[in-house]
mmCIF file of C-alpha atoms in Angstrom:
data_model
loop_
_atom_site.group_PDB
_atom_site.id
_atom_site.type_symbol
_atom_site.label_atom_id
_atom_site.label_comp_id
_atom_site.label_asym_id
_atom_site.label_seq_id
_atom_site.Cartn_x
_atom_site.Cartn_y
_atom_site.Cartn_z
ATOM 1 C CA UNK A 1 0.003 0.037 -0.003
ATOM 2 C CA UNK A 2 1.335 3.447 -0.840
ATOM 3 C CA UNK A 3 2.089 5.740 1.935
ATOM 4 C CA UNK A 4 2.261 9.528 2.222
ATOM 5 C CA UNK A 5 5.865 10.531 2.569
ATOM 6 C CA UNK A 6 5.224 14.167 3.420
ATOM 7 C CA UNK A 7 6.984 17.417 2.209
ATOM 8 C CA UNK A 8 10.788 17.821 1.629
ATOM 9 C CA UNK A 9 11.062 19.623 5.013
ATOM 10 C CA UNK A 10 9.447 16.671 6.809
ATOM 11 C CA UNK A 11 11.878 14.227 5.181
ATOM 12 C CA UNK A 12 14.815 16.478 6.250
ATOM 13 C CA UNK A 13 13.541 16.560 9.835
ATOM 14 C CA UNK A 14 13.071 12.847 9.932
ATOM 15 C CA UNK A 15 16.711 12.376 8.818
ATOM 16 C CA UNK A 16 17.949 14.764 11.516
ATOM 17 C CA UNK A 17 16.027 12.858 14.194
ATOM 18 C CA UNK A 18 17.500 9.471 12.954
ATOM 19 C CA UNK A 19 21.063 11.061 13.300
ATOM 20 C CA UNK A 20 20.399 12.132 16.756
ATOM 21 C CA UNK A 21 19.167 8.717 17.946
ATOM 22 C CA UNK A 22 22.168 7.105 16.286
ATOM 23 C CA UNK A 23 24.478 9.453 18.217
ATOM 24 C CA UNK A 24 22.715 8.889 21.461
ATOM 25 C CA UNK A 25 23.045 5.138 21.012
ATOM 26 C CA UNK A 26 26.767 5.434 20.291
ATOM 27 C CA UNK A 27 27.284 7.627 23.386
ATOM 28 C CA UNK A 28 25.405 5.112 25.561
ATOM 29 C CA UNK A 29 27.463 2.231 24.237
ATOM 30 C CA UNK A 30 30.680 4.164 24.858
ATOM 31 C CA UNK A 31 29.597 4.917 28.477
ATOM 32 C CA UNK A 32 28.749 1.290 29.138
ATOM 33 C CA UNK A 33 32.179 0.104 27.901
ATOM 34 C CA UNK A 34 33.878 2.673 30.029
ATOM 35 C CA UNK A 35 31.984 1.549 33.109
ATOM 36 C CA UNK A 36 32.846 -2.066 32.313
ATOM 37 C CA UNK A 37 36.512 -1.220 31.954
ATOM 38 C CA UNK A 38 36.625 0.706 35.309
ATOM 39 C CA UNK A 39 34.974 -2.181 37.114
ATOM 40 C CA UNK A 40 37.056 -4.832 35.573
ATOM 41 C CA UNK A 41 39.336 -6.883 37.848
ATOM 42 C CA UNK A 42 42.529 -8.357 36.325
ATOM 43 C CA UNK A 43 43.298 -11.251 38.745
ATOM 44 C CA UNK A 44 41.066 -14.099 39.719
ATOM 45 C CA UNK A 45 41.868 -13.974 43.475
ATOM 46 C CA UNK A 46 40.763 -10.346 43.596
ATOM 47 C CA UNK A 47 37.334 -11.026 41.921
ATOM 48 C CA UNK A 48 35.338 -11.030 45.180
ATOM 49 C CA UNK A 49 37.361 -8.208 46.866
ATOM 50 C CA UNK A 50 35.164 -5.285 47.810
ATOM 51 C CA UNK A 51 37.839 -2.816 49.045
ATOM 52 C CA UNK A 52 41.233 -3.348 47.303
ATOM 53 C CA UNK A 53 43.991 -0.988 48.410
ATOM 54 C CA UNK A 54 46.697 -1.162 45.717
ATOM 55 C CA UNK A 55 49.163 0.923 47.684
ATOM 56 C CA UNK A 56 48.935 -1.276 50.754
ATOM 57 C CA UNK A 57 49.329 -4.433 48.815
ATOM 58 C CA UNK A 58 52.399 -3.110 47.045
ATOM 59 C CA UNK A 59 53.940 -2.116 50.398
ATOM 60 C CA UNK A 60 53.316 -5.528 51.923
ATOM 61 C CA UNK A 61 54.823 -7.236 48.752
ATOM 62 C CA UNK A 62 57.962 -4.999 48.626
ATOM 63 C CA UNK A 63 58.674 -4.986 52.404
ATOM 64 C CA UNK A 64 60.666 -7.836 53.702
ATOM 65 C CA UNK A 65 61.629 -8.204 57.342
ATOM 66 C CA UNK A 66 61.810 -5.425 59.863
ATOM 67 C CA UNK A 67 62.308 -1.912 58.755
ATOM 68 C CA UNK A 68 62.636 1.408 60.646
ATOM 69 C CA UNK A 69 59.838 3.966 60.729
ATOM 70 C CA UNK A 70 61.801 6.348 58.513
ATOM 71 C CA UNK A 71 62.435 3.683 55.919
ATOM 72 C CA UNK A 72 58.746 2.662 56.051
ATOM 73 C CA UNK A 73 57.699 6.266 55.492
ATOM 74 C CA UNK A 74 60.216 6.786 52.674
ATOM 75 C CA UNK A 75 59.083 3.531 50.959
ATOM 76 C CA UNK A 76 55.392 4.576 51.411
ATOM 77 C CA UNK A 77 56.134 8.046 49.770
ATOM 78 C CA UNK A 78 57.909 6.248 46.862
ATOM 79 C CA UNK A 79 55.012 3.814 46.327
ATOM 80 C CA UNK A 80 52.498 6.725 46.545
ATOM 81 C CA UNK A 81 54.340 8.695 43.904
ATOM 82 C CA UNK A 82 54.650 5.714 41.566
ATOM 83 C CA UNK A 83 50.992 5.007 42.043
ATOM 84 C CA UNK A 84 50.063 8.658 41.266
ATOM 85 C CA UNK A 85 52.309 8.577 38.174
ATOM 86 C CA UNK A 86 50.593 5.467 36.878
ATOM 87 C CA UNK A 87 47.164 6.950 37.483
ATOM 88 C CA UNK A 88 48.139 10.117 35.689
ATOM 89 C CA UNK A 89 49.660 8.117 32.803
ATOM 90 C CA UNK A 90 46.482 5.940 32.597
ATOM 91 C CA UNK A 91 44.329 9.113 32.575
ATOM 92 C CA UNK A 92 46.487 10.727 29.909
ATOM 93 C CA UNK A 93 46.081 7.662 27.795
ATOM 94 C CA UNK A 94 42.260 7.731 28.178
ATOM 95 C CA UNK A 95 42.232 11.370 27.311
ATOM 96 C CA UNK A 96 44.352 10.747 24.239
ATOM 97 C CA UNK A 97 42.147 7.845 23.186
ATOM 98 C CA UNK A 98 38.955 9.940 23.691
ATOM 99 C CA UNK A 99 40.571 12.881 21.775
ATOM 100 C CA UNK A 100 41.295 10.485 18.946
ATOM 101 C CA UNK A 101 37.759 9.245 18.840
ATOM 102 C CA UNK A 102 36.398 12.661 18.794
ATOM 103 C CA UNK A 103 38.802 13.620 15.944
ATOM 104 C CA UNK A 104 37.721 10.614 13.952
ATOM 105 C CA UNK A 105 34.026 11.371 14.692
ATOM 106 C CA UNK A 106 34.504 15.056 13.665
ATOM 107 C CA UNK A 107 36.291 14.010 10.540
ATOM 108 C CA UNK A 108 33.385 11.618 9.604
ATOM 109 C CA UNK A 109 30.832 14.386 10.220
ATOM 110 C CA UNK A 110 32.829 16.913 8.082
ATOM 111 C CA UNK A 111 32.906 14.210 5.284
ATOM 112 C CA UNK A 112 29.149 13.719 5.558
ATOM 113 C CA UNK A 113 28.634 17.541 5.391
ATOM 114 C CA UNK A 114 30.727 17.712 2.283
ATOM 115 C CA UNK A 115 28.616 15.041 0.634
ATOM 116 C CA UNK A 116 25.376 16.719 1.784
ATOM 117 C CA UNK A 117 26.538 20.080 0.456
ATOM 118 C CA UNK A 118 26.482 18.747 -3.104
ATOM 119 C CA UNK A 119 22.657 18.447 -2.900
ATOM 120 C CA UNK A 120 20.857 21.560 -4.061
ATOM 121 C CA UNK A 121 17.734 20.945 -2.207
ATOM 122 C CA UNK A 122 19.291 20.843 1.333
ATOM 123 C CA UNK A 123 17.595 23.272 3.680
ATOM 124 C CA UNK A 124 19.663 25.699 5.578
ATOM 125 C CA UNK A 125 18.010 24.665 8.895
ATOM 126 C CA UNK A 126 19.458 21.146 8.594
ATOM 127 C CA UNK A 127 22.980 22.453 7.964
ATOM 128 C CA UNK A 128 22.666 24.861 10.980
ATOM 129 C CA UNK A 129 21.513 22.048 13.209
ATOM 130 C CA UNK A 130 24.490 19.828 12.228
ATOM 131 C CA UNK A 131 26.836 22.713 12.829
ATOM 132 C CA UNK A 132 25.405 23.342 16.250
ATOM 133 C CA UNK A 133 25.667 19.722 17.230
ATOM 134 C CA UNK A 134 29.334 19.616 16.177
ATOM 135 C CA UNK A 135 30.329 22.694 18.165
ATOM 136 C CA UNK A 136 28.299 21.540 21.184
ATOM 137 C CA UNK A 137 30.239 18.326 21.211
ATOM 138 C CA UNK A 138 33.472 20.238 21.078
ATOM 139 C CA UNK A 139 32.386 22.569 23.929
ATOM 140 C CA UNK A 140 31.338 19.707 26.127
ATOM 141 C CA UNK A 141 34.611 17.799 25.542
ATOM 142 C CA UNK A 142 36.704 20.923 26.428
ATOM 143 C CA UNK A 143 34.596 22.225 29.275
ATOM 144 C CA UNK A 144 37.567 22.967 31.484
ATOM 145 C CA UNK A 145 39.224 24.991 28.664
ATOM 146 C CA UNK A 146 38.554 28.558 27.969
ATOM 147 C CA UNK A 147 35.394 28.784 25.798
ATOM 148 C CA UNK A 148 35.819 30.246 22.349
ATOM 149 C CA UNK A 149 33.193 32.366 20.459
ATOM 150 C CA UNK A 150 31.008 30.175 18.362
ATOM 151 C CA UNK A 151 31.952 30.051 14.706
ATOM 152 C CA UNK A 152 29.197 31.380 12.499
ATOM 153 C CA UNK A 153 28.919 29.078 9.504
ATOM 154 C CA UNK A 154 27.867 30.631 6.213
ATOM 155 C CA UNK A 155 24.435 29.456 4.889
ATOM 156 C CA UNK A 156 24.515 27.646 1.594
ATOM 157 C CA UNK A 157 21.708 28.490 -0.742
ATOM 158 C CA UNK A 158 20.180 26.520 -3.581
ATOM 159 C CA UNK A 159 22.011 25.797 -6.781
ATOM 160 C CA UNK A 160 21.062 28.552 -9.262
ATOM 161 C CA UNK A 161 21.728 26.246 -12.224
ATOM 162 C CA UNK A 162 19.022 23.677 -11.070
ATOM 163 C CA UNK A 163 15.248 24.064 -11.426
ATOM 164 C CA UNK A 164 13.971 24.359 -7.913
ATOM 165 C CA UNK A 165 10.604 25.801 -8.700
ATOM 166 C CA UNK A 166 8.862 22.636 -7.362
ATOM 167 C CA UNK A 167 10.502 23.056 -3.933
ATOM 168 C CA UNK A 168 9.041 25.136 -1.100
ATOM 169 C CA UNK A 169 10.505 28.613 -0.994
ATOM 170 C CA UNK A 170 9.459 31.091 1.729
ATOM 171 C CA UNK A 171 10.580 34.233 -0.099
ATOM 172 C CA UNK A 172 8.813 33.060 -3.403
ATOM 173 C CA UNK A 173 5.602 32.293 -1.465
ATOM 174 C CA UNK A 174 5.687 35.672 0.266
ATOM 175 C CA UNK A 175 6.188 37.450 -3.238
ATOM 176 C CA UNK A 176 3.236 35.455 -4.663
ATOM 177 C CA UNK A 177 1.001 36.264 -1.703
ATOM 178 C CA UNK A 178 1.908 39.915 -1.941
ATOM 179 C CA UNK A 179 1.137 39.863 -5.717
ATOM 180 C CA UNK A 180 -2.167 38.084 -5.004
ATOM 181 C CA UNK A 181 -3.133 40.757 -2.493
ATOM 182 C CA UNK A 182 -2.281 43.516 -4.984
ATOM 183 C CA UNK A 183 -4.379 41.954 -7.725
ATOM 184 C CA UNK A 184 -7.304 41.241 -5.233
ATOM 185 C CA UNK A 185 -7.262 44.931 -4.256
ATOM 186 C CA UNK A 186 -7.197 46.036 -7.941
ATOM 187 C CA UNK A 187 -10.059 43.602 -8.655
ATOM 188 C CA UNK A 188 -12.153 44.904 -5.782
ATOM 189 C CA UNK A 189 -11.517 48.483 -6.776
ATOM 190 C CA UNK A 190 -12.568 47.790 -10.542
ATOM 191 C CA UNK A 191 -15.708 46.027 -9.314
ATOM 192 C CA UNK A 192 -16.627 48.821 -7.016
ATOM 193 C CA UNK A 193 -16.172 51.317 -9.876
ATOM 194 C CA UNK A 194 -18.418 49.100 -12.032
ATOM 195 C CA UNK A 195 -21.150 49.048 -9.351
ATOM 196 C CA UNK A 196 -21.109 52.764 -9.138
ATOM 197 C CA UNK A 197 -21.621 53.245 -12.837
ATOM 198 C CA UNK A 198 -24.999 54.769 -13.806
ATOM 199 C CA UNK A 199 -27.406 53.106 -16.236
ATOM 200 C CA UNK A 200 -30.891 53.771 -17.530
ATOM 201 C CA UNK A 201 -33.481 50.895 -16.880
ATOM 202 C CA UNK A 202 -36.743 50.752 -18.998
ATOM 203 C CA UNK A 203 -39.610 49.039 -17.159
ATOM 204 C CA UNK A 204 -43.328 48.781 -17.461
ATOM 205 C CA UNK A 205 -45.870 49.060 -14.654
ATOM 206 C CA UNK A 206 -48.595 46.545 -15.145
ATOM 207 C CA UNK A 207 -52.085 47.081 -13.722
ATOM 208 C CA UNK A 208 -53.919 45.337 -16.548
ATOM 209 C CA UNK A 209 -52.254 47.471 -19.184
ATOM 210 C CA UNK A 210 -48.679 48.540 -19.499
ATOM 211 C CA UNK A 211 -47.289 51.917 -18.508
ATOM 212 C CA UNK A 212 -43.738 52.228 -19.677
ATOM 213 C CA UNK A 213 -41.229 54.356 -17.637
ATOM 214 C CA UNK A 214 -37.453 54.764 -17.411
ATOM 215 C CA UNK A 215 -35.335 55.122 -14.257
ATOM 216 C CA UNK A 216 -31.617 55.896 -13.758
ATOM 217 C CA UNK A 217 -29.881 53.782 -11.099
ATOM 218 C CA UNK A 218 -26.441 52.397 -10.276
ATOM 219 C CA UNK A 219 -25.398 48.910 -11.467
ATOM 220 C CA UNK A 220 -24.949 47.917 -7.812
ATOM 221 C CA UNK A 221 -28.598 48.597 -6.975
ATOM 222 C CA UNK A 222 -30.597 45.559 -5.846
ATOM 223 C CA UNK A 223 -33.920 44.597 -7.111
ATOM 224 C CA UNK A 224 -35.553 45.640 -3.848
ATOM 225 C CA UNK A 225 -33.992 49.062 -3.911
ATOM 226 C CA UNK A 226 -35.112 49.388 -7.642
ATOM 227 C CA UNK A 227 -38.701 48.597 -6.692
ATOM 228 C CA UNK A 228 -38.654 51.229 -3.905
ATOM 229 C CA UNK A 229 -37.528 53.796 -6.465
ATOM 230 C CA UNK A 230 -40.246 52.663 -8.818
ATOM 231 C CA UNK A 231 -42.837 52.927 -6.018
ATOM 232 C CA UNK A 232 -41.827 56.493 -5.187
ATOM 233 C CA UNK A 233 -42.186 57.613 -8.814
ATOM 234 C CA UNK A 234 -45.523 55.760 -9.402
ATOM 235 C CA UNK A 235 -47.488 56.627 -6.294
ATOM 236 C CA UNK A 236 -48.564 60.003 -7.462
ATOM 237 C CA UNK A 237 -50.123 58.479 -10.657
ATOM 238 C CA UNK A 238 -51.664 55.324 -9.303
ATOM 239 C CA UNK A 239 -53.743 55.392 -6.086
ATOM 240 C CA UNK A 240 -53.624 51.769 -5.339
ATOM 241 C CA UNK A 241 -49.806 52.046 -4.820
ATOM 242 C CA UNK A 242 -50.133 54.634 -1.842
ATOM 243 C CA UNK A 243 -50.398 51.921 0.913
ATOM 244 C CA UNK A 244 -48.145 49.365 -0.911
ATOM 245 C CA UNK A 245 -44.560 48.546 0.089
ATOM 246 C CA UNK A 246 -41.669 47.213 -2.001
ATOM 247 C CA UNK A 247 -42.147 43.688 -0.561
ATOM 248 C CA UNK A 248 -45.656 43.578 -2.261
ATOM 249 C CA UNK A 249 -44.137 44.224 -5.687
ATOM 250 C CA UNK A 250 -42.170 41.956 -7.917
ATOM 251 C CA UNK A 251 -39.987 42.496 -11.012
ATOM 252 C CA UNK A 252 -40.530 40.183 -14.083
ATOM 253 C CA UNK A 253 -37.823 40.175 -16.749
ATOM 254 C CA UNK A 254 -37.867 37.805 -19.719
ATOM 255 C CA UNK A 255 -40.604 35.626 -18.242
ATOM 256 C CA UNK A 256 -38.605 35.240 -14.940
ATOM 257 C CA UNK A 257 -39.466 36.593 -11.510
ATOM 258 C CA UNK A 258 -36.161 37.978 -10.121
ATOM 259 C CA UNK A 259 -35.433 37.603 -6.472
ATOM 260 C CA UNK A 260 -35.198 40.981 -4.618
ATOM 261 C CA UNK A 261 -31.799 40.255 -3.089
ATOM 262 C CA UNK A 262 -30.237 40.029 -6.550
ATOM 263 C CA UNK A 263 -28.489 43.107 -7.819
ATOM 264 C CA UNK A 264 -28.311 44.410 -11.473
ATOM 265 C CA UNK A 265 -24.510 44.028 -11.165
ATOM 266 C CA UNK A 266 -24.894 40.267 -10.586
ATOM 267 C CA UNK A 267 -27.021 39.880 -13.776
ATOM 268 C CA UNK A 268 -24.508 41.937 -15.832
ATOM 269 C CA UNK A 269 -21.432 40.177 -14.651
ATOM 270 C CA UNK A 270 -22.876 36.544 -15.007
ATOM 271 C CA UNK A 271 -24.473 37.394 -18.364
ATOM 272 C CA UNK A 272 -27.637 35.759 -17.165
ATOM 273 C CA UNK A 273 -30.382 34.909 -19.750
ATOM 274 C CA UNK A 274 -34.068 34.328 -19.301
ATOM 275 C CA UNK A 275 -36.515 32.340 -21.371
ATOM 276 C CA UNK A 276 -37.037 34.924 -24.002
ATOM 277 C CA UNK A 277 -33.938 37.034 -23.856
ATOM 278 C CA UNK A 278 -31.000 38.390 -21.789
ATOM 279 C CA UNK A 279 -31.350 39.479 -18.231
ATOM 280 C CA UNK A 280 -28.302 41.847 -18.450
ATOM 281 C CA UNK A 281 -29.859 44.230 -20.969
ATOM 282 C CA UNK A 282 -32.375 46.644 -19.508
ATOM 283 C CA UNK A 283 -33.490 48.665 -22.585
ATOM 284 C CA UNK A 284 -36.314 47.579 -24.900
ATOM 285 C CA UNK A 285 -34.716 46.376 -28.201
ATOM 286 C CA UNK A 286 -36.026 44.036 -30.956
ATOM 287 C CA UNK A 287 -33.786 41.684 -32.914
ATOM 288 C CA UNK A 288 -34.295 42.812 -36.546
ATOM 289 C CA UNK A 289 -32.171 40.243 -38.338
ATOM 290 C CA UNK A 290 -33.655 39.088 -41.630
ATOM 291 C CA UNK A 291 -32.494 35.496 -41.391
ATOM 292 C CA UNK A 292 -32.530 33.591 -38.174
ATOM 293 C CA UNK A 293 -29.328 31.721 -37.170
ATOM 294 C CA UNK A 294 -29.709 28.938 -34.697
ATOM 295 C CA UNK A 295 -25.987 29.210 -33.752
ATOM 296 C CA UNK A 296 -26.438 32.719 -32.372
ATOM 297 C CA UNK A 297 -28.685 33.582 -29.417
ATOM 298 C CA UNK A 298 -31.430 36.249 -29.949
ATOM 299 C CA UNK A 299 -30.677 39.680 -28.806
ATOM 300 C CA UNK A 300 -34.269 40.621 -28.052
ATOM 301 C CA UNK A 301 -34.593 42.790 -24.949
ATOM 302 C CA UNK A 302 -37.973 43.413 -23.431
ATOM 303 C CA UNK A 303 -38.841 45.930 -20.839
ATOM 304 C CA UNK A 304 -39.151 44.361 -17.309
ATOM 305 C CA UNK A 305 -42.493 44.479 -15.730
ATOM 306 C CA UNK A 306 -43.235 45.857 -12.240
ATOM 307 C CA UNK A 307 -46.447 44.546 -10.770
ATOM 308 C CA UNK A 308 -48.342 43.738 -7.604
ATOM 309 C CA UNK A 309 -47.983 40.098 -6.267
ATOM 310 C CA UNK A 310 -51.696 39.573 -6.466
ATOM 311 C CA UNK A 311 -51.499 39.668 -10.264
#
């Protein structure tokens, strides 16, 4: 079954987590071996010894017969100095071995970084993370020494000769979002200017016979606002409209009753058409073509009717 692998950033993050886990496992194994070496007992007769004093044992083995107090003290000082010298030598060998392991580990990491730098799609965050790990290891190993200022590693960008348009790019996305916002504002401004344009609407009030009128409105006017304007101009001529509100009127255009929440702008932009003609033309006009063409729609435009709902 196919599995979703995620984006390139997710893959890089998973690779970094795997590296951290491998490093922690190596450190744990190194500590375990160190503890085993410290607790290891060379001789079989000393296997069950709980407290083993090496200095006292060396004095007993090297002292034969009776000795004076001064000779005993001098021999004890000599044994203690030899013991301290051996301990210091062993500690120096361990430090040298540890330093060699760190140098080998650092060389291996630098080799991996050189191999990874050849990839053009490597994220800068992954490189910074590796660099921080390298310098954190160096700082912990030389904690007693004087700390040096952290070295700022130069970020490596994408290869300009390789097509990386399919990879995520924060700067490119910000530019695209900025361009989209500019275009959106331009579109909104253009639509607002279109809505504020004035046009002339020819309509006919129907009370059993037609009474054609014209009215100038903006394209952003809704059907309800248009009916209110019609009602204001018709009340003086028709007495039945004096107590009527715009909710009791309806506007019929090309054999369709238009909802009152629609605007003329909506009809114009969508190029809506009715059963007998276009809904985006509001002047009365007849199609006077001599021959009819089925491939072209008719351009007849009839005056919309304003009438009471009880009709």
